[in-house]
């Protein structure tokens, strides 16, 4: 099926009626991609939702643009290379005057800041709006930048009525400067279309790919990545542990328009002959540098798992369920030393700052079952992650915090509140949480329940869980199911949080339902091919698709049709 | 597949390692069924969770008991017929002395109460514990009745430490007397294994079956019902609107161990030639009486949709999406009269009290999209449902209240709180709510998210939504998926509410995971065949199933195995 993606038919095979559109920013290079859904007029009334088109956030990159000549072997065009030349603009600086770089203007090209770093955070703190910030402002606003954009791009993103209608580059800059959001974008990954992770923005989702202990071809993993971003993955983590992972990772990076994350300890362990006790800071550091040079955008680093916390975890029902966590715990026990990621944390910060790689501070002690949720081991590690966040911020690194795991519904809010408190509102990135332990085969749903809740409470990104969780590695169907149910959870959270523009999609669907306009319903579904298949299976004759009643109730019991008659009566004054 | 159910292999084909067990109550007739899962010892330590067996709530009835000779043509044995003879026991009455029936003892056989009714509510209010109440107390307590049961069956269900460890018949009686719970059990449905719906008890789920506008064979619908209860449906609603629905309904009732609900307006409309304006109170009343006589346990009755509320709904984005609601609205408009279910409500109560059929007061104006959630139409109808609840209670009818629908996460709690307030904590029974409108094909997940949340907030029963919602009628796979994800949501709510014994299941699974004991993991899954299939697809060689590592991470990166080594080190004092 991804073959169709590669065959340059654009969105059509997956999202009929959709096409790629771009909204241009302040320079010709800043072209922000969207998926535009064209809606058919439902009836003679011309009352199709809004303008007859709906613009949706799009993660699929040039792969769904028939105008761009994409091939796996060649890789994507290096969009951001040219941005090194784009003149930078000044925002409303949050620095005090004495903190301003003296002498030269704040405008300029990616100058290094006070800390020596020129990360998005460093630049944001100097009051500089980067092309990446402008790009994500347009992207988060769903391109609703005409009219208000030009005048409001340094304003507060509110419309004439005072309601928030979008995001300005200045708002993005401020959130990044204050550490409440990150733009993961290694400068060695120029193919990236920038995106932002933070509680004020749309909730994001991550899809994991990668093979364990098996050979995997670079092409196969690239296809998985494309499949995941087609359905809506905002970032992709390559968790490969097998042979040839460096080559695979490079192929993924060269073809990925979304940020790529990794867990470098896996490759380091491979180099240590699969023996945790043979690991060393030097092996790990070299691995970081190699992956950094390839362009990885964020690293999961389990630096918060301190040696003294291990006994707390050993007493648990499920113990340590994080792969990275258990590897490091083994190392600590073998050497009777503190975790080398903790002791070398400032050196790690230097490497990450150099490339502007974001931290995803790993939760090696996340609970692996309800019985262990919010326990001493988890909370001790979280507190350490808060301390490390501040150290990373001092070096102008961008940071997000990883979270659980398995948590009963009544303990989810506490997770978010504690993270906000001890990590100063750094973006939270959770795996689920799964709200029960018994859902094997349906853990994507257990995760979507917990994920929707924690995202509503303020979590910025959800790591997907597939139906194969706890059982095996996901295949293509599992990747799609995992992405879609978490996208659904993330969208539900956007709606609950009142993210600007998020309900337009739902309202367009509701209008299509009310009008019994099947084609528009399919076009607006999160998975049009599945929606069409389900509807057609139910309509015994294909012509029923066009008939004016709901296929669930049949013609005589169709609430939508009866309801339309009532509406007409009212309009005629007969109510 | 249900053929296997009918072939009397018990649970084995679906739940390997499970068997039917019964716990006996105060008389030989009160035998409460459970599914007992036998767990294999994981290792030499003998540390398999608890006693090596786990008892789970079971909704599948005699169909999974190889000892009972079940055949669709014959129907189930009439379990409750004999209960008419069981001497009734006195509880701790909540009536004031003056309310006590004068002269005779409160003990006795199903005497009619003060109101002339002998419903579970009437008897409960007289301080009488019925066999049904005792049955559900044992059932809700998962049979943990040895030891404390005999002495505590009139106590408060707490163990020596003061923690609630189960439910006593007296607690059940009190909840029913106060209207916070119902035991839907038409006395003409003696095949029923009683169950309870109320916020203090395990969250229940309902599965809808039935064909619309098509011939459906009684056998086909019976098989759907069996399929739904096998996977965990606590009640089943027959929503048929086609030909021969009376015969189909009778077949379902004679074979169903769970309460059966219907929406009588559908059959009434059929009798009125499918023309809403031809409906009349007389047609409806006769339909009620026929269905009552067959043994239907609860009726959805849209008596709260008052004529004056229709204009509120007509102004909505999605209008009226309830089939029953739109039929009645049409009738009101055609006749320019008040809804006849409202004007004849006391007569309806008399019929329902006679048979002890429970009300499911329908929400004909439930929101059909996020834009309409918690609006004036919905809240006006809910207030009327509260008034009707009090009228029904005066006649000693049992009542639950139907709820939405489509509601964004941030407005869910308000739904539950308003229902509690205006309906005096009568059990709430919701359809979802769906937390987004765009999830066509995945609406079972959108519903599980909202359902888990509202159940945690206090909703007593969730109506399932299948992947085909908004698209067509569910097939067998959809019924199973709908039941399982809502069962998962209900269980997640039980865990969050701290329902006694609910976490034993999760802890047993977590122990099996920690021990990498695959067979126990499969036996404890909500869907063992699917879990087994997924795991085996991932294990390239079948023997891997037995190996001691997680099939996701492979042998060298298995967190569970590394974690076990850490645990051992700690026990050896090497930590």
PDB file of N, CA and C in Angstrom, chain B residues 237-300:
ATOM      1  N   UNK B 237     -29.982  -5.460  24.280  1.00  0.00           N
ATOM      2  CA  UNK B 237     -31.198  -4.821  23.787  1.00  0.00           C
ATOM      3  C   UNK B 237     -31.500  -5.350  22.390  1.00  0.00           C
ATOM      4  N   UNK B 238     -32.735  -5.746  22.204  1.00  0.00           N
ATOM      5  CA  UNK B 238     -33.188  -6.185  20.876  1.00  0.00           C
ATOM      6  C   UNK B 238     -33.857  -4.988  20.212  1.00  0.00           C
ATOM      7  N   UNK B 239     -33.188  -4.428  19.235  1.00  0.00           N
ATOM      8  CA  UNK B 239     -33.688  -3.216  18.574  1.00  0.00           C
ATOM      9  C   UNK B 239     -34.314  -3.530  17.216  1.00  0.00           C
ATOM     10  N   UNK B 240     -34.763  -4.758  17.034  1.00  0.00           N
ATOM     11  CA  UNK B 240     -35.320  -5.139  15.740  1.00  0.00           C
ATOM     12  C   UNK B 240     -36.482  -4.236  15.353  1.00  0.00           C
ATOM     13  N   UNK B 241     -36.555  -3.953  14.059  1.00  0.00           N
ATOM     14  CA  UNK B 241     -37.692  -3.195  13.547  1.00  0.00           C
ATOM     15  C   UNK B 241     -38.302  -3.908  12.344  1.00  0.00           C
ATOM     16  N   UNK B 242     -37.769  -5.082  12.028  1.00  0.00           N
ATOM     17  CA  UNK B 242     -38.221  -5.776  10.827  1.00  0.00           C
ATOM     18  C   UNK B 242     -39.447  -6.640  11.057  1.00  0.00           C
ATOM     19  N   UNK B 243     -39.652  -7.589  10.153  1.00  0.00           N
ATOM     20  CA  UNK B 243     -40.786  -8.510  10.259  1.00  0.00           C
ATOM     21  C   UNK B 243     -40.517  -9.562  11.337  1.00  0.00           C
ATOM     22  N   UNK B 244     -41.567 -10.095  11.900  1.00  0.00           N
ATOM     23  CA  UNK B 244     -41.436 -11.239  12.815  1.00  0.00           C
ATOM     24  C   UNK B 244     -40.685 -10.935  14.085  1.00  0.00           C
ATOM     25  N   UNK B 245     -40.740  -9.665  14.517  1.00  0.00           N
ATOM     26  CA  UNK B 245     -39.911  -9.333  15.676  1.00  0.00           C
ATOM     27  C   UNK B 245     -40.447  -9.928  16.958  1.00  0.00           C
ATOM     28  N   UNK B 246     -41.745 -10.200  17.016  1.00  0.00           N
ATOM     29  CA  UNK B 246     -42.289 -10.776  18.240  1.00  0.00           C
ATOM     30  C   UNK B 246     -41.745 -12.195  18.448  1.00  0.00           C
ATOM     31  N   UNK B 247     -41.709 -12.956  17.376  1.00  0.00           N
ATOM     32  CA  UNK B 247     -41.217 -14.324  17.468  1.00  0.00           C
ATOM     33  C   UNK B 247     -39.707 -14.325  17.801  1.00  0.00           C
ATOM     34  N   UNK B 248     -38.986 -13.439  17.164  1.00  0.00           N
ATOM     35  CA  UNK B 248     -37.547 -13.332  17.436  1.00  0.00           C
ATOM     36  C   UNK B 248     -37.308 -12.970  18.905  1.00  0.00           C
ATOM     37  N   UNK B 249     -38.055 -11.996  19.380  1.00  0.00           N
ATOM     38  CA  UNK B 249     -37.885 -11.548  20.756  1.00  0.00           C
ATOM     39  C   UNK B 249     -38.162 -12.678  21.733  1.00  0.00           C
ATOM     40  N   UNK B 250     -39.199 -13.443  21.452  1.00  0.00           N
ATOM     41  CA  UNK B 250     -39.513 -14.556  22.345  1.00  0.00           C
ATOM     42  C   UNK B 250     -38.375 -15.578  22.373  1.00  0.00           C
ATOM     43  N   UNK B 251     -37.815 -15.859  21.208  1.00  0.00           N
ATOM     44  CA  UNK B 251     -36.698 -16.819  21.152  1.00  0.00           C
ATOM     45  C   UNK B 251     -35.505 -16.293  21.958  1.00  0.00           C
ATOM     46  N   UNK B 252     -35.253 -15.004  21.820  1.00  0.00           N
ATOM     47  CA  UNK B 252     -34.133 -14.421  22.572  1.00  0.00           C
ATOM     48  C   UNK B 252     -34.382 -14.544  24.070  1.00  0.00           C
ATOM     49  N   UNK B 253     -35.595 -14.193  24.486  1.00  0.00           N
ATOM     50  CA  UNK B 253     -35.899 -14.209  25.920  1.00  0.00           C
ATOM     51  C   UNK B 253     -35.780 -15.612  26.518  1.00  0.00           C
ATOM     52  N   UNK B 254     -36.277 -16.592  25.804  1.00  0.00           N
ATOM     53  CA  UNK B 254     -36.264 -17.968  26.326  1.00  0.00           C
ATOM     54  C   UNK B 254     -34.848 -18.523  26.428  1.00  0.00           C
ATOM     55  N   UNK B 255     -33.905 -17.868  25.713  1.00  0.00           N
ATOM     56  CA  UNK B 255     -32.532 -18.371  25.716  1.00  0.00           C
ATOM     57  C   UNK B 255     -31.540 -17.447  26.405  1.00  0.00           C
ATOM     58  N   UNK B 256     -32.046 -16.358  26.954  1.00  0.00           N
ATOM     59  CA  UNK B 256     -31.131 -15.360  27.502  1.00  0.00           C
ATOM     60  C   UNK B 256     -31.033 -15.410  29.021  1.00  0.00           C
ATOM     61  N   UNK B 257     -29.809 -15.572  29.541  1.00  0.00           N
ATOM     62  CA  UNK B 257     -29.608 -15.472  30.990  1.00  0.00           C
ATOM     63  C   UNK B 257     -29.399 -14.028  31.442  1.00  0.00           C
ATOM     64  N   UNK B 258     -29.354 -13.089  30.502  1.00  0.00           N
ATOM     65  CA  UNK B 258     -29.163 -11.684  30.882  1.00  0.00           C
ATOM     66  C   UNK B 258     -30.459 -10.909  30.613  1.00  0.00           C
ATOM     67  N   UNK B 259     -30.626  -9.770  31.282  1.00  0.00           N
ATOM     68  CA  UNK B 259     -31.821  -8.966  31.036  1.00  0.00           C
ATOM     69  C   UNK B 259     -31.886  -8.522  29.575  1.00  0.00           C
ATOM     70  N   UNK B 260     -33.090  -8.536  29.037  1.00  0.00           N
ATOM     71  CA  UNK B 260     -33.317  -8.095  27.664  1.00  0.00           C
ATOM     72  C   UNK B 260     -34.099  -6.779  27.707  1.00  0.00           C
ATOM     73  N   UNK B 261     -33.597  -5.806  26.963  1.00  0.00           N
ATOM     74  CA  UNK B 261     -34.297  -4.530  26.868  1.00  0.00           C
ATOM     75  C   UNK B 261     -34.823  -4.330  25.458  1.00  0.00           C
ATOM     76  N   UNK B 262     -35.861  -3.515  25.338  1.00  0.00           N
ATOM     77  CA  UNK B 262     -36.383  -3.163  24.013  1.00  0.00           C
ATOM     78  C   UNK B 262     -36.783  -1.692  23.999  1.00  0.00           C
ATOM     79  N   UNK B 263     -37.062  -1.201  22.800  1.00  0.00           N
ATOM     80  CA  UNK B 263     -37.623   0.144  22.603  1.00  0.00           C
ATOM     81  C   UNK B 263     -38.990  -0.082  21.974  1.00  0.00           C
ATOM     82  N   UNK B 264     -40.047  -0.196  22.794  1.00  0.00           N
ATOM     83  CA  UNK B 264     -41.343  -0.642  22.257  1.00  0.00           C
ATOM     84  C   UNK B 264     -41.913   0.244  21.151  1.00  0.00           C
ATOM     85  N   UNK B 265     -41.490   1.489  21.076  1.00  0.00           N
ATOM     86  CA  UNK B 265     -42.024   2.374  20.030  1.00  0.00           C
ATOM     87  C   UNK B 265     -41.705   1.844  18.636  1.00  0.00           C
ATOM     88  N   UNK B 266     -40.620   1.064  18.520  1.00  0.00           N
ATOM     89  CA  UNK B 266     -40.294   0.530  17.187  1.00  0.00           C
ATOM     90  C   UNK B 266     -41.382  -0.438  16.716  1.00  0.00           C
ATOM     91  N   UNK B 267     -41.766  -1.359  17.621  1.00  0.00           N
ATOM     92  CA  UNK B 267     -42.797  -2.319  17.212  1.00  0.00           C
ATOM     93  C   UNK B 267     -44.141  -1.606  17.036  1.00  0.00           C
ATOM     94  N   UNK B 268     -44.397  -0.629  17.893  1.00  0.00           N
ATOM     95  CA  UNK B 268     -45.650   0.122  17.770  1.00  0.00           C
ATOM     96  C   UNK B 268     -45.714   0.827  16.410  1.00  0.00           C
ATOM     97  N   UNK B 269     -44.592   1.379  15.993  1.00  0.00           N
ATOM     98  CA  UNK B 269     -44.561   2.079  14.702  1.00  0.00           C
ATOM     99  C   UNK B 269     -44.826   1.105  13.549  1.00  0.00           C
ATOM    100  N   UNK B 270     -44.278  -0.087  13.691  1.00  0.00           N
ATOM    101  CA  UNK B 270     -44.531  -1.125  12.686  1.00  0.00           C
ATOM    102  C   UNK B 270     -46.043  -1.353  12.563  1.00  0.00           C
ATOM    103  N   UNK B 271     -46.679  -1.469  13.744  1.00  0.00           N
ATOM    104  CA  UNK B 271     -48.131  -1.703  13.747  1.00  0.00           C
ATOM    105  C   UNK B 271     -48.888  -0.521  13.153  1.00  0.00           C
ATOM    106  N   UNK B 272     -48.286   0.662  13.248  1.00  0.00           N
ATOM    107  CA  UNK B 272     -48.943   1.861  12.706  1.00  0.00           C
ATOM    108  C   UNK B 272     -48.563   2.061  11.241  1.00  0.00           C
ATOM    109  N   UNK B 273     -48.137   0.986  10.605  1.00  0.00           N
ATOM    110  CA  UNK B 273     -47.837   1.067   9.177  1.00  0.00           C
ATOM    111  C   UNK B 273     -46.628   1.926   8.872  1.00  0.00           C
ATOM    112  N   UNK B 274     -45.674   1.989   9.811  1.00  0.00           N
ATOM    113  CA  UNK B 274     -44.452   2.779   9.633  1.00  0.00           C
ATOM    114  C   UNK B 274     -44.734   4.267   9.494  1.00  0.00           C
ATOM    115  N   UNK B 275     -45.918   4.710   9.925  1.00  0.00           N
ATOM    116  CA  UNK B 275     -46.221   6.139   9.818  1.00  0.00           C
ATOM    117  C   UNK B 275     -46.364   6.734  11.216  1.00  0.00           C
ATOM    118  N   UNK B 276     -45.374   7.510  11.650  1.00  0.00           N
ATOM    119  CA  UNK B 276     -45.395   8.051  13.016  1.00  0.00           C
ATOM    120  C   UNK B 276     -46.725   8.712  13.380  1.00  0.00           C
ATOM    121  N   UNK B 277     -47.321   9.421  12.426  1.00  0.00           N
ATOM    122  CA  UNK B 277     -48.540  10.167  12.772  1.00  0.00           C
ATOM    123  C   UNK B 277     -49.715   9.238  13.063  1.00  0.00           C
ATOM    124  N   UNK B 278     -49.598   7.967  12.645  1.00  0.00           N
ATOM    125  CA  UNK B 278     -50.679   6.999  12.908  1.00  0.00           C
ATOM    126  C   UNK B 278     -50.544   6.331  14.272  1.00  0.00           C
ATOM    127  N   UNK B 279     -49.482   6.610  14.970  1.00  0.00           N
ATOM    128  CA  UNK B 279     -49.304   6.014  16.300  1.00  0.00           C
ATOM    129  C   UNK B 279     -50.390   6.507  17.249  1.00  0.00           C
ATOM    130  N   UNK B 280     -50.678   5.683  18.263  1.00  0.00           N
ATOM    131  CA  UNK B 280     -51.639   6.120  19.280  1.00  0.00           C
ATOM    132  C   UNK B 280     -51.265   5.458  20.604  1.00  0.00           C
ATOM    133  N   UNK B 281     -51.792   6.004  21.656  1.00  0.00           N
ATOM    134  CA  UNK B 281     -51.558   5.423  22.974  1.00  0.00           C
ATOM    135  C   UNK B 281     -52.024   3.977  23.013  1.00  0.00           C
ATOM    136  N   UNK B 282     -53.144   3.704  22.370  1.00  0.00           N
ATOM    137  CA  UNK B 282     -53.706   2.350  22.415  1.00  0.00           C
ATOM    138  C   UNK B 282     -52.759   1.336  21.743  1.00  0.00           C
ATOM    139  N   UNK B 283     -52.246   1.713  20.577  1.00  0.00           N
ATOM    140  CA  UNK B 283     -51.297   0.813  19.900  1.00  0.00           C
ATOM    141  C   UNK B 283     -50.078   0.577  20.787  1.00  0.00           C
ATOM    142  N   UNK B 284     -49.589   1.665  21.362  1.00  0.00           N
ATOM    143  CA  UNK B 284     -48.380   1.579  22.182  1.00  0.00           C
ATOM    144  C   UNK B 284     -48.636   0.715  23.421  1.00  0.00           C
ATOM    145  N   UNK B 285     -49.770   0.957  24.087  1.00  0.00           N
ATOM    146  CA  UNK B 285     -50.097   0.214  25.307  1.00  0.00           C
ATOM    147  C   UNK B 285     -50.177  -1.281  25.011  1.00  0.00           C
ATOM    148  N   UNK B 286     -50.843  -1.641  23.925  1.00  0.00           N
ATOM    149  CA  UNK B 286     -50.967  -3.056  23.572  1.00  0.00           C
ATOM    150  C   UNK B 286     -49.587  -3.676  23.299  1.00  0.00           C
ATOM    151  N   UNK B 287     -48.738  -2.878  22.692  1.00  0.00           N
ATOM    152  CA  UNK B 287     -47.369  -3.360  22.424  1.00  0.00           C
ATOM    153  C   UNK B 287     -46.626  -3.606  23.732  1.00  0.00           C
ATOM    154  N   UNK B 288     -46.761  -2.655  24.642  1.00  0.00           N
ATOM    155  CA  UNK B 288     -46.125  -2.822  25.959  1.00  0.00           C
ATOM    156  C   UNK B 288     -46.582  -4.109  26.617  1.00  0.00           C
ATOM    157  N   UNK B 289     -47.911  -4.322  26.584  1.00  0.00           N
ATOM    158  CA  UNK B 289     -48.467  -5.494  27.278  1.00  0.00           C
ATOM    159  C   UNK B 289     -47.970  -6.802  26.651  1.00  0.00           C
ATOM    160  N   UNK B 290     -47.911  -6.836  25.340  1.00  0.00           N
ATOM    161  CA  UNK B 290     -47.423  -8.051  24.668  1.00  0.00           C
ATOM    162  C   UNK B 290     -45.959  -8.325  25.010  1.00  0.00           C
ATOM    163  N   UNK B 291     -45.164  -7.279  24.960  1.00  0.00           N
ATOM    164  CA  UNK B 291     -43.743  -7.466  25.249  1.00  0.00           C
ATOM    165  C   UNK B 291     -43.531  -7.792  26.730  1.00  0.00           C
ATOM    166  N   UNK B 292     -44.342  -7.181  27.583  1.00  0.00           N
ATOM    167  CA  UNK B 292     -44.265  -7.453  29.017  1.00  0.00           C
ATOM    168  C   UNK B 292     -44.556  -8.927  29.283  1.00  0.00           C
ATOM    169  N   UNK B 293     -45.563  -9.408  28.641  1.00  0.00           N
ATOM    170  CA  UNK B 293     -45.991 -10.792  28.840  1.00  0.00           C
ATOM    171  C   UNK B 293     -44.910 -11.774  28.358  1.00  0.00           C
ATOM    172  N   UNK B 294     -44.173 -11.369  27.314  1.00  0.00           N
ATOM    173  CA  UNK B 294     -43.081 -12.227  26.823  1.00  0.00           C
ATOM    174  C   UNK B 294     -41.908 -12.278  27.796  1.00  0.00           C
ATOM    175  N   UNK B 295     -41.756 -11.223  28.589  1.00  0.00           N
ATOM    176  CA  UNK B 295     -40.690 -11.252  29.593  1.00  0.00           C
ATOM    177  C   UNK B 295     -39.595 -10.208  29.436  1.00  0.00           C
ATOM    178  N   UNK B 296     -39.816  -9.169  28.625  1.00  0.00           N
ATOM    179  CA  UNK B 296     -38.793  -8.135  28.467  1.00  0.00           C
ATOM    180  C   UNK B 296     -38.498  -7.494  29.834  1.00  0.00           C
ATOM    181  N   UNK B 297     -37.220  -7.285  30.116  1.00  0.00           N
ATOM    182  CA  UNK B 297     -36.829  -6.858  31.462  1.00  0.00           C
ATOM    183  C   UNK B 297     -36.749  -5.349  31.632  1.00  0.00           C
ATOM    184  N   UNK B 298     -36.426  -4.646  30.560  1.00  0.00           N
ATOM    185  CA  UNK B 298     -36.493  -3.181  30.664  1.00  0.00           C
ATOM    186  C   UNK B 298     -36.883  -2.574  29.333  1.00  0.00           C
ATOM    187  N   UNK B 299     -37.615  -1.461  29.432  1.00  0.00           N
ATOM    188  CA  UNK B 299     -38.128  -0.756  28.265  1.00  0.00           C
ATOM    189  C   UNK B 299     -37.502   0.638  28.181  1.00  0.00           C
ATOM    190  N   UNK B 300     -37.005   0.980  26.997  1.00  0.00           N
ATOM    191  CA  UNK B 300     -36.650   2.376  26.754  1.00  0.00           C
ATOM    192  C   UNK B 300     -37.925   3.121  26.401  1.00  0.00           C
TER     193      UNK B 300
END
